[in-house]
CSV table of C-alpha atoms (C1' of nucleotides) in Angstrom, one decimal:
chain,number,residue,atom,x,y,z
H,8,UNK,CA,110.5,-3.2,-63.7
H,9,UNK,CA,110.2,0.4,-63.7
H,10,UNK,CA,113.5,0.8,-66.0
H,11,UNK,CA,113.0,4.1,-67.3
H,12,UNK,CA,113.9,3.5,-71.3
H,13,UNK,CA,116.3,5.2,-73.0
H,14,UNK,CA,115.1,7.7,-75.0
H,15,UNK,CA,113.2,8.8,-71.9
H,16,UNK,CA,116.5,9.6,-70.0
H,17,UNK,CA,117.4,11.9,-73.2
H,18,UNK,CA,114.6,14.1,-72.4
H,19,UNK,CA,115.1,14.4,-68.6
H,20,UNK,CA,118.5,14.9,-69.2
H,21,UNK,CA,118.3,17.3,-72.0
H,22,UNK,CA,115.7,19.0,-69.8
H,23,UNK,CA,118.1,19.2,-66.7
H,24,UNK,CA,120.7,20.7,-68.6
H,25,UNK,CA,119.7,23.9,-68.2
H,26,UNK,CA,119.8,26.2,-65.3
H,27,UNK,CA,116.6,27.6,-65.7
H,28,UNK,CA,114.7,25.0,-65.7
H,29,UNK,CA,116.5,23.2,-62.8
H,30,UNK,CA,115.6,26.7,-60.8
H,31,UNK,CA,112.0,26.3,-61.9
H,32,UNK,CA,112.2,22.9,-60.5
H,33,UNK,CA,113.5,24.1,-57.1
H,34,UNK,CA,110.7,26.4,-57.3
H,35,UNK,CA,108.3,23.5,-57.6
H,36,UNK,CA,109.8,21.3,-54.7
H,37,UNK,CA,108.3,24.1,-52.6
H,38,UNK,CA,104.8,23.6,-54.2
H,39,UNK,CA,102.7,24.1,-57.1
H,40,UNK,CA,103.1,27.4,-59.2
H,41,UNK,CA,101.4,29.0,-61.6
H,42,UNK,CA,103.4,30.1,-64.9
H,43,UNK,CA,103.3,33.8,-63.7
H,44,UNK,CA,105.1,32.7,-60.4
H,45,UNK,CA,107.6,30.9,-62.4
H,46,UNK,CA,108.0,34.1,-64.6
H,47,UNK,CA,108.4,36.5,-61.8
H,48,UNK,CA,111.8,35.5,-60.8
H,49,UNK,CA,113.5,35.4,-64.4
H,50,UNK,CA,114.3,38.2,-66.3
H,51,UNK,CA,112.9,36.2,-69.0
H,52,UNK,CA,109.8,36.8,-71.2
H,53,UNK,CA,106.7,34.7,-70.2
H,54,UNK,CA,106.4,32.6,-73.5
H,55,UNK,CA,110.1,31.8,-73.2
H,56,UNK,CA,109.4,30.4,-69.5
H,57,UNK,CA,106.2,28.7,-71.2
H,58,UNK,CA,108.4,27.2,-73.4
H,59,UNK,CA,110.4,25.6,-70.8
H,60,UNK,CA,107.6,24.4,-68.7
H,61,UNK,CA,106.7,22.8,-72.1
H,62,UNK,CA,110.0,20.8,-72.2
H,63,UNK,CA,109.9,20.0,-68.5
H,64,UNK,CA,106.7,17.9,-69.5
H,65,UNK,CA,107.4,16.6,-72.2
H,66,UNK,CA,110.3,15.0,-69.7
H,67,UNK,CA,107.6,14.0,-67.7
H,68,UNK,CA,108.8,16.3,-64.6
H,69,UNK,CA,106.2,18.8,-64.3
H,70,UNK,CA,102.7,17.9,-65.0
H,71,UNK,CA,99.5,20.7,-65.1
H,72,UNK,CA,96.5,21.5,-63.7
H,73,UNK,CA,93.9,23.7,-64.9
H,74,UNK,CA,91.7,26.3,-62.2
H,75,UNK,CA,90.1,29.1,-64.4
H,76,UNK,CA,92.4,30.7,-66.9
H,77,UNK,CA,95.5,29.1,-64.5
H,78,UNK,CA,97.4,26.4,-65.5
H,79,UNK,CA,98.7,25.5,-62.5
H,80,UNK,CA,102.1,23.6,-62.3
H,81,UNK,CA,103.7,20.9,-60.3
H,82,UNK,CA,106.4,19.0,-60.0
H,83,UNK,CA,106.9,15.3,-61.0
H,84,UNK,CA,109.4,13.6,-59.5
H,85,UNK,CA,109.2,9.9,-61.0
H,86,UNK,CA,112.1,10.7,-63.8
H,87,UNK,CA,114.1,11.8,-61.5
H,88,UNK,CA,114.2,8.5,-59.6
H,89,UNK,CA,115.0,6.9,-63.4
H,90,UNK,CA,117.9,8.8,-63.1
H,91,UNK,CA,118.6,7.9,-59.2
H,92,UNK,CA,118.9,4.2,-60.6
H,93,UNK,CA,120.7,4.9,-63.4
H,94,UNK,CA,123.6,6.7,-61.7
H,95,UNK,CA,123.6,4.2,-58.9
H,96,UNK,CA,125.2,2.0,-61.7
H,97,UNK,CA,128.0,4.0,-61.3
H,98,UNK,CA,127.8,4.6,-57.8
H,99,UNK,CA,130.6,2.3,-56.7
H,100,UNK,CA,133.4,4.5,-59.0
H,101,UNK,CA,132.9,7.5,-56.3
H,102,UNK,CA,132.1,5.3,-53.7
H,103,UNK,CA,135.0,3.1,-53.9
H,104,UNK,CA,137.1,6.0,-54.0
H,105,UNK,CA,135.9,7.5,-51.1
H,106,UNK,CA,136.7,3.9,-49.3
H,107,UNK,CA,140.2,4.3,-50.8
H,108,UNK,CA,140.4,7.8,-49.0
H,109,UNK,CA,139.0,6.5,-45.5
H,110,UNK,CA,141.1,3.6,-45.5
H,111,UNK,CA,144.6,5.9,-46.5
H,112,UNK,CA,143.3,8.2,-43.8
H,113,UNK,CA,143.2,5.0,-41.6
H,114,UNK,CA,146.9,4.6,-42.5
H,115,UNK,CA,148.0,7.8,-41.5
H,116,UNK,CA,145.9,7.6,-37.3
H,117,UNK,CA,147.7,4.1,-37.6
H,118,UNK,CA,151.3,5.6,-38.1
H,119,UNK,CA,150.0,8.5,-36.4
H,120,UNK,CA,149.2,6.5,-33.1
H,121,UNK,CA,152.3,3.9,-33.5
H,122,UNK,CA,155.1,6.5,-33.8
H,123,UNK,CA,156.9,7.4,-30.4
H,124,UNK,CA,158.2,10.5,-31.2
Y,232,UNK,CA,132.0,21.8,-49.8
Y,233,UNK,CA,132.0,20.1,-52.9
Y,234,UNK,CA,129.3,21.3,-54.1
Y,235,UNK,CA,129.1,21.2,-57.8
Y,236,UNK,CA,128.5,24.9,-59.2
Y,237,UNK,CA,125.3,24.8,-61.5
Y,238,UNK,CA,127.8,25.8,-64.4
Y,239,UNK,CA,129.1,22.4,-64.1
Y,240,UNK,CA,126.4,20.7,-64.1
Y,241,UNK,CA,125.0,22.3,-67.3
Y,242,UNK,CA,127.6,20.2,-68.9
Y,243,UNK,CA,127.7,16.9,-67.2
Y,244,UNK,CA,123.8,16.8,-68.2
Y,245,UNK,CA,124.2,18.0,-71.3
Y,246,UNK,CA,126.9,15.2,-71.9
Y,247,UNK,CA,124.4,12.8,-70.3
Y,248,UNK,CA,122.0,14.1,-73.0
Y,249,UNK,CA,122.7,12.0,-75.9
Y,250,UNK,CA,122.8,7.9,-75.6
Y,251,UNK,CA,126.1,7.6,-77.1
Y,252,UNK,CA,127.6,9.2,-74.8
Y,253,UNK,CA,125.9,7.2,-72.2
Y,254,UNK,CA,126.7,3.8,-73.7
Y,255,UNK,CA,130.6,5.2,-73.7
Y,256,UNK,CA,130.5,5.6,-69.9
Y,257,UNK,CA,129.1,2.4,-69.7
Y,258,UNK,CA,131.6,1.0,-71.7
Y,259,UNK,CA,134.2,2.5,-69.4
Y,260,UNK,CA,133.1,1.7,-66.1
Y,261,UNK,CA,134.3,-1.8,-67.6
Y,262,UNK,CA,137.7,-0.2,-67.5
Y,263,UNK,CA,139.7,2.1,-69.3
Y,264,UNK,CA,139.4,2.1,-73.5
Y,265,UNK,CA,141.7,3.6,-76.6
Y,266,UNK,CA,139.4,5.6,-78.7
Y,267,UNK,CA,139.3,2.6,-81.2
Y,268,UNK,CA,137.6,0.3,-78.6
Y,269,UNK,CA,135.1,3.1,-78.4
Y,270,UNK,CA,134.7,3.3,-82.3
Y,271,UNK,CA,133.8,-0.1,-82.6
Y,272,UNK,CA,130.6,-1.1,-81.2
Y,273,UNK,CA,129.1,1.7,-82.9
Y,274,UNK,CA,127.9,2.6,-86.3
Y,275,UNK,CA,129.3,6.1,-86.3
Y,276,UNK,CA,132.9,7.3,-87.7
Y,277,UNK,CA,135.9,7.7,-85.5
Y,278,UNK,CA,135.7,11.9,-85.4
Y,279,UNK,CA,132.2,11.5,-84.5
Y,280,UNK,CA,133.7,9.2,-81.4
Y,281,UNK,CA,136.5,12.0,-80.8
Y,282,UNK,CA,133.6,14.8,-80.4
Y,283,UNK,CA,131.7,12.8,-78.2
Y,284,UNK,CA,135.0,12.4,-75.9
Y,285,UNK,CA,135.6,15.6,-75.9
Y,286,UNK,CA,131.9,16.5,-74.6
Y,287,UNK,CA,132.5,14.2,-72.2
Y,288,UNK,CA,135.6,15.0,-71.1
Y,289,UNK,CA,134.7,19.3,-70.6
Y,290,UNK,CA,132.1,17.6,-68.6
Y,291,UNK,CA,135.1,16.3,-66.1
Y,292,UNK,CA,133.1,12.8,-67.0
Y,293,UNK,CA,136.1,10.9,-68.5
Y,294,UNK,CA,140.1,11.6,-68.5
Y,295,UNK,CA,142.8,10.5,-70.8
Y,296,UNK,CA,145.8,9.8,-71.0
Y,297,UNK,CA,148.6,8.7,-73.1
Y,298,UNK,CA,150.6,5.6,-74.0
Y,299,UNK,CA,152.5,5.7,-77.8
Y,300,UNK,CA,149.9,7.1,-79.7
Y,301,UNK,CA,147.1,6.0,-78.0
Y,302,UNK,CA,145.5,8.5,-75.7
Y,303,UNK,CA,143.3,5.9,-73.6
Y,304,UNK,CA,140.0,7.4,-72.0
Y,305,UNK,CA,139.5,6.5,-68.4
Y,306,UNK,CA,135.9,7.2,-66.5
Y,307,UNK,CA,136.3,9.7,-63.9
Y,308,UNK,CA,132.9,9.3,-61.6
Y,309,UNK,CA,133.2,12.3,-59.8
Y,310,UNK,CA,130.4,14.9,-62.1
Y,311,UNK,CA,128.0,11.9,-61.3
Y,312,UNK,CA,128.7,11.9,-57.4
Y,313,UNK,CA,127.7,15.8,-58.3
Y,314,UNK,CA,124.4,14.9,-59.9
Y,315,UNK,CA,123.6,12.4,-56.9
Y,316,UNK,CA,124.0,15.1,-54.9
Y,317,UNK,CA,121.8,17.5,-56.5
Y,318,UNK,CA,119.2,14.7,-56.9
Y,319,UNK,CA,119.3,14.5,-53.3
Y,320,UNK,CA,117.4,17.2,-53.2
Y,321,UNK,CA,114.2,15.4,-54.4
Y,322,UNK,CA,114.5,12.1,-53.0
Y,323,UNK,CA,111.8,13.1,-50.8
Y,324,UNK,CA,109.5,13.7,-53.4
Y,325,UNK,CA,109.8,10.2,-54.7
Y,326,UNK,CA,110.4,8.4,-51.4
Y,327,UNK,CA,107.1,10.5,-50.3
Y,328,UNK,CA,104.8,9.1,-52.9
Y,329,UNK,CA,106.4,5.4,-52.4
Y,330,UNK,CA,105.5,5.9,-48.9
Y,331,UNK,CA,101.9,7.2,-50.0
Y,332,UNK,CA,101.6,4.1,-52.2
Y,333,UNK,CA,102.5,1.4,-49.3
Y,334,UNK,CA,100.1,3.1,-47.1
Y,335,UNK,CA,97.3,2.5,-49.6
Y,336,UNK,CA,98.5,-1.0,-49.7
Y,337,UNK,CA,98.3,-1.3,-46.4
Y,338,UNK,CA,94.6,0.3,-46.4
Y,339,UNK,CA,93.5,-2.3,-49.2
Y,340,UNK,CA,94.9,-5.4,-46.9
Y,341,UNK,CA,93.3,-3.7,-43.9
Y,342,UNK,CA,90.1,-3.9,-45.5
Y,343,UNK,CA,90.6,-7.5,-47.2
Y,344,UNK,CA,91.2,-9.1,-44.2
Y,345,UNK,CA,88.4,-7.3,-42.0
Y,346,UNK,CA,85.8,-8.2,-45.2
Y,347,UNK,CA,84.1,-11.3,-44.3
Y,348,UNK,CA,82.8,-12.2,-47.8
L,167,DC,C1',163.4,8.0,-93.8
L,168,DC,C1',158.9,6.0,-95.2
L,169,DT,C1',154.8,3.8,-93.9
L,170,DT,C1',151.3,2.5,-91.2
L,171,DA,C1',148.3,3.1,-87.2
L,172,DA,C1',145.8,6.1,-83.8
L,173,DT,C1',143.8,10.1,-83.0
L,174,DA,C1',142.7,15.1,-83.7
L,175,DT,C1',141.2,19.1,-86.4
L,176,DA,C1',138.8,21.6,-90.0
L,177,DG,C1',135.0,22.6,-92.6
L,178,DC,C1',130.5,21.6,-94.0
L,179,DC,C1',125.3,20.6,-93.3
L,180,DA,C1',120.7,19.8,-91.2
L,181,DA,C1',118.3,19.9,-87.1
L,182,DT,C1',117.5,21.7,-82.6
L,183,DT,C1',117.3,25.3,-79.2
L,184,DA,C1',116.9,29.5,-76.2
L,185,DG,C1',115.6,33.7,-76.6
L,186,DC,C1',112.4,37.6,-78.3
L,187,DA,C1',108.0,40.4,-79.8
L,188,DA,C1',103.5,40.0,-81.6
L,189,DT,C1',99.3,37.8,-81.5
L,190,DA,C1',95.8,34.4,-80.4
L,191,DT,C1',92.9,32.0,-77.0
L,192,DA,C1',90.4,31.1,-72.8
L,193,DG,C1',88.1,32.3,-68.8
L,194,DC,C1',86.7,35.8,-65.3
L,195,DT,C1',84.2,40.0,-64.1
L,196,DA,C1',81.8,44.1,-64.6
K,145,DT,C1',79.0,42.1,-74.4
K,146,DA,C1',83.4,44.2,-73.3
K,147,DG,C1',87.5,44.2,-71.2
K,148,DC,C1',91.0,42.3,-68.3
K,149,DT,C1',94.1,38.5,-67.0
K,150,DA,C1',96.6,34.2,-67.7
K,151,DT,C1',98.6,31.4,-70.8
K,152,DA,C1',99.7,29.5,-75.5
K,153,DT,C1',101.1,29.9,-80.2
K,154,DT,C1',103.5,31.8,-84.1
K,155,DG,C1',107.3,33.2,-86.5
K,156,DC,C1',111.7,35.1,-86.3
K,157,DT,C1',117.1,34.9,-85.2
K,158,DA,C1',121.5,33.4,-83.5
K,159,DA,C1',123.9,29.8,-81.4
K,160,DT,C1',124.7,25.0,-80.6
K,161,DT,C1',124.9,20.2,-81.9
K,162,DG,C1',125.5,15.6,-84.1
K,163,DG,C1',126.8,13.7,-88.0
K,164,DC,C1',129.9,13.4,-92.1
K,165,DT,C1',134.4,13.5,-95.3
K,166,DA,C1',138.9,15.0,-95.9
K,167,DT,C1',143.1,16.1,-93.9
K,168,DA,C1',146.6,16.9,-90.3
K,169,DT,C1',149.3,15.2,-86.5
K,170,DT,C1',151.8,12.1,-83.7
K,171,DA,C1',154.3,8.1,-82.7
K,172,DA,C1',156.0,3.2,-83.9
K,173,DG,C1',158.4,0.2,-86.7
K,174,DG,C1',160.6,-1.5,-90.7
DNA sequence: CCTTAATATAGCCAATTAGCAATATAGCTA
DNA sequence: TAGCTATATTGCTAATTGGCTATATTAAGG
């Protein structure tokens, strides 16, 4: 259960791809924003930042409010645990290499501590 | 250290984008594959495969090498210990609102079992 | 050598995308 | 109501992308 489909990991990936919105993300981890916060630190035009809050939902990683004439936004972090569980497929590639580093290291204190020289 | 630099990481999602490239990693974490295996299971011609690889291997995502004329593609997990690491980030977020979640459990069996109807 | 097999490259097309400026909409506030 | 502020929408462009077919390259094997 929970197995984020598919097509849904195309659009979170997609959306992660680019370095704007990943930095409006880390904006969001540090609380809600409205889309003139999320402007102010771009030297991008506010519809083009609009544009990629609209992408970001449509992934399903932002969501938005509404207070007066703000639309506030906030982070969503559910697709991002899709991809969490997707990667930990492949987790044992990086973490068997890692073992294979510990246990050469091993090897060396070994030699290390057996040689009398 | 190790830090993946956000340039890199622009690729390896963008790579991540598109399903067939996914299902190709997947295919490879079953061990390593000539471009012909990878052809196969799909409904799409060889060049298309050959792009794909290479999108996947400026991501740092795969490897190849080369045996006669076979240049077999090997998965290289590494980009995705990258990604795990970036995700990291947010864990809280998720693991926050799981947390949230259980404590509402806990409130509805706290209130089952002091009802007395 | 000539052929066949594996893969890469080139060139094309349609769809998508990131950016912009201009304008529209919506909700306060005076 | 008028005007100001926040945001969305529209319409444009240049670049990128996923797919194809056709062709080039590379290496074995007869």
């Amino acid at each position: 259960m929970l197995a984020t489909q598919p097509q849904q990991l195309d659009l979170v990936f997609a959306a992660l791809a680019d370095p704007t919105r990943r930095a409006i993300l880390a904006r969001l981890a540090q609380g809600e924003a409205t889309v003139n916060d999320l402007v102010a630190p771009f030297d991008l035009a506010q519809p083009t930042i609009s544009k990629h809050l609209k992408v970001l939902e449509g992934a399903g990683l932002v969501s938005r409010g509404r207070s007066a004439q703000f639309r506030p936004v906030r982070l969503e972090a559910g697709p991002l645990a899709g991809v969490d569980q997707w990667i930990g497929g492949y987790r044992q590639f990086w973490a068997q290499s890692h073992d294979r580093l510990e246990a050469y290291v091993k090897t060396l204190q070994a030699e290390e501590s057996s040689r009398d020289d």
